[in-house]
Amino acid sequence: MKHVNTRKFKAVGGGVFSKAYGFVAPRTFPLISLILSMFLAVACEKELTHYPEIVAYHAESKTLDVATSDSIGKFNVKVKTFVAQHPDATQDPLYPEIQKNIKANLLRLSLTIDDEWDGETFIEY
C-alpha cells in the first residue's frame, strides 16, 4: 500500500497562517481579531431611547402610593395596553421600575374602622 500525504498546508514561518498562502502571519492574528471584535462591539451597540409614554408612566407610577386601588388598577391596564401595542417598550430600563411600583401598591391593604360606635357592639368569632 502506498502512503499518500494528505497534508495540504506546509508549515512556513511558524504556522498555517503564513504569507506563502496569502494568510496573515500568526503574530498579527490576535491584533486583527481584537480590532475586529472592537469594531463589531461598537457596530452592534444598541442606542438607548425611551418611549415618551414610558417616561410619563414612570413618573405617574411614583405617585401610586396616594392613589386608590381602582386608580392603580386602571393605571395597570393602561400600561399593559401600551406594552401590548409596543412590545419593545418592555426593553426600556424604566419598565421594570413601573412594574415594581404597580405591584407594591396593588398589594397594599388598607382597613378603615369607624371608631364612633353607637351603643354596645359585640363581635363574635
Tab-separated table of C-alpha atoms in Angstrom:
chain	number	residue	atom	x	y	z
A	1	MET	CA	0.000	0.000	0.000
A	2	LYS	CA	1.315	3.376	-0.974
A	3	HIS	CA	1.276	6.217	1.587
A	4	VAL	CA	-0.363	9.406	0.307
A	5	ASN	CA	0.407	12.645	2.081
A	6	THR	CA	-2.941	14.333	2.737
A	7	ARG	CA	-1.438	17.377	4.374
A	8	LYS	CA	-2.119	20.308	2.069
A	9	PHE	CA	-0.511	23.107	4.081
A	10	LYS	CA	3.198	23.357	4.551
A	11	ALA	CA	4.397	24.950	7.787
A	12	VAL	CA	6.106	28.108	6.617
A	13	GLY	CA	7.036	30.842	9.024
A	14	GLY	CA	5.771	29.027	12.102
A	15	GLY	CA	2.273	28.014	11.160
A	16	VAL	CA	-0.525	27.582	8.675
A	17	PHE	CA	-1.225	31.304	8.594
A	18	SER	CA	1.673	32.489	6.568
A	19	LYS	CA	2.453	34.876	3.805
A	20	ALA	CA	3.163	31.951	1.500
A	21	TYR	CA	-0.535	31.099	1.352
A	22	GLY	CA	-1.916	34.631	1.444
A	23	PHE	CA	-2.948	34.491	5.090
A	24	VAL	CA	-1.963	36.746	7.929
A	25	ALA	CA	1.150	35.859	9.899
A	26	PRO	CA	0.437	34.296	13.315
A	27	ARG	CA	1.834	37.198	15.326
A	28	THR	CA	-0.611	39.689	13.757
A	29	PHE	CA	-3.687	37.457	14.035
A	30	PRO	CA	-4.501	38.413	17.686
A	31	LEU	CA	-4.206	42.093	16.837
A	32	ILE	CA	-6.554	41.804	13.865
A	33	SER	CA	-9.059	39.752	15.865
A	34	LEU	CA	-9.000	42.355	18.651
A	35	ILE	CA	-9.635	45.206	16.212
A	36	LEU	CA	-12.406	43.247	14.512
A	37	SER	CA	-14.119	42.414	17.810
A	38	MET	CA	-13.964	46.077	18.909
A	39	PHE	CA	-15.490	47.149	15.608
A	40	LEU	CA	-18.294	44.605	15.943
A	41	ALA	CA	-18.985	45.618	19.544
A	42	VAL	CA	-19.343	49.271	18.541
A	43	ALA	CA	-21.410	48.422	15.468
A	44	CYS	CA	-23.797	46.176	17.413
A	45	GLU	CA	-24.263	48.555	20.332
A	46	LYS	CA	-27.931	49.409	20.727
A	47	GLU	CA	-28.850	53.038	21.087
A	48	LEU	CA	-30.895	53.670	24.227
A	49	THR	CA	-34.107	55.533	23.552
A	50	HIS	CA	-37.035	55.972	25.890
A	51	TYR	CA	-40.639	55.973	24.811
A	52	PRO	CA	-42.165	59.279	25.974
A	53	GLU	CA	-45.158	57.327	27.272
A	54	ILE	CA	-42.929	55.091	29.402
A	55	VAL	CA	-41.243	58.147	30.906
A	56	ALA	CA	-44.680	59.588	31.746
A	57	TYR	CA	-45.869	56.235	33.154
A	58	HIS	CA	-42.748	56.047	35.291
A	59	ALA	CA	-43.416	59.489	36.758
A	60	GLU	CA	-47.055	58.534	37.376
A	61	SER	CA	-46.077	55.222	38.970
A	62	LYS	CA	-44.084	57.084	41.623
A	63	THR	CA	-47.315	58.711	42.850
A	64	LEU	CA	-49.311	55.486	43.177
A	65	ASP	CA	-48.830	55.375	46.943
A	66	VAL	CA	-51.550	58.011	47.360
A	67	ALA	CA	-53.888	56.587	44.708
A	68	THR	CA	-56.922	54.399	45.307
A	69	SER	CA	-56.861	50.734	44.348
A	70	ASP	CA	-59.248	51.456	41.443
A	71	SER	CA	-56.871	54.078	40.091
A	72	ILE	CA	-53.927	51.704	40.410
A	73	GLY	CA	-55.877	49.013	38.547
A	74	LYS	CA	-56.761	51.422	35.737
A	75	PHE	CA	-53.145	52.565	35.535
A	76	ASN	CA	-52.014	48.935	35.317
A	77	VAL	CA	-54.433	48.294	32.426
A	78	LYS	CA	-53.219	51.458	30.679
A	79	VAL	CA	-49.568	50.334	30.907
A	80	LYS	CA	-50.377	46.786	29.776
A	81	THR	CA	-52.349	48.112	26.797
A	82	PHE	CA	-49.444	50.328	25.742
A	83	VAL	CA	-46.960	47.454	26.076
A	84	ALA	CA	-49.242	45.190	24.030
A	85	GLN	CA	-49.206	47.779	21.233
A	86	HIS	CA	-45.444	48.451	21.567
A	87	PRO	CA	-43.657	45.253	22.690
A	88	ASP	CA	-40.229	46.938	22.508
A	89	ALA	CA	-41.275	49.103	25.450
A	90	THR	CA	-40.518	46.199	27.791
A	91	GLN	CA	-36.812	46.663	26.955
A	92	ASP	CA	-36.878	50.190	28.374
A	93	PRO	CA	-34.915	50.361	31.657
A	94	LEU	CA	-37.800	52.255	33.279
A	95	TYR	CA	-40.332	49.479	32.610
A	96	PRO	CA	-39.234	47.173	35.473
A	97	GLU	CA	-39.466	50.085	37.902
A	98	ILE	CA	-43.020	50.816	36.719
A	99	GLN	CA	-43.971	47.174	37.286
A	100	LYS	CA	-42.340	47.204	40.723
A	101	ASN	CA	-44.291	50.325	41.733
A	102	ILE	CA	-47.567	48.853	40.475
A	103	LYS	CA	-47.057	45.575	42.341
A	104	ALA	CA	-46.004	47.308	45.554
A	105	ASN	CA	-49.127	49.456	45.582
A	106	LEU	CA	-51.594	46.851	44.334
A	107	LEU	CA	-50.677	44.586	47.214
A	108	ARG	CA	-51.261	47.361	49.703
A	109	LEU	CA	-54.141	46.633	52.068
A	110	SER	CA	-55.845	49.401	53.955
A	111	LEU	CA	-58.548	48.954	56.567
A	112	THR	CA	-60.721	51.757	57.834
A	113	ILE	CA	-62.507	51.226	61.131
A	114	ASP	CA	-65.217	53.535	62.313
A	115	ASP	CA	-64.434	54.096	65.973
A	116	GLU	CA	-67.618	56.044	66.740
A	117	TRP	CA	-69.995	53.212	67.599
A	118	ASP	CA	-73.471	53.734	68.891
A	119	GLY	CA	-74.127	51.670	71.948
A	120	GLU	CA	-72.582	48.324	72.632
A	121	THR	CA	-71.235	46.165	69.837
A	122	PHE	CA	-70.358	42.517	70.265
A	123	ILE	CA	-68.038	40.822	67.829
A	124	GLU	CA	-68.228	37.050	67.927
A	125	TYR	CA	-65.728	34.758	66.331
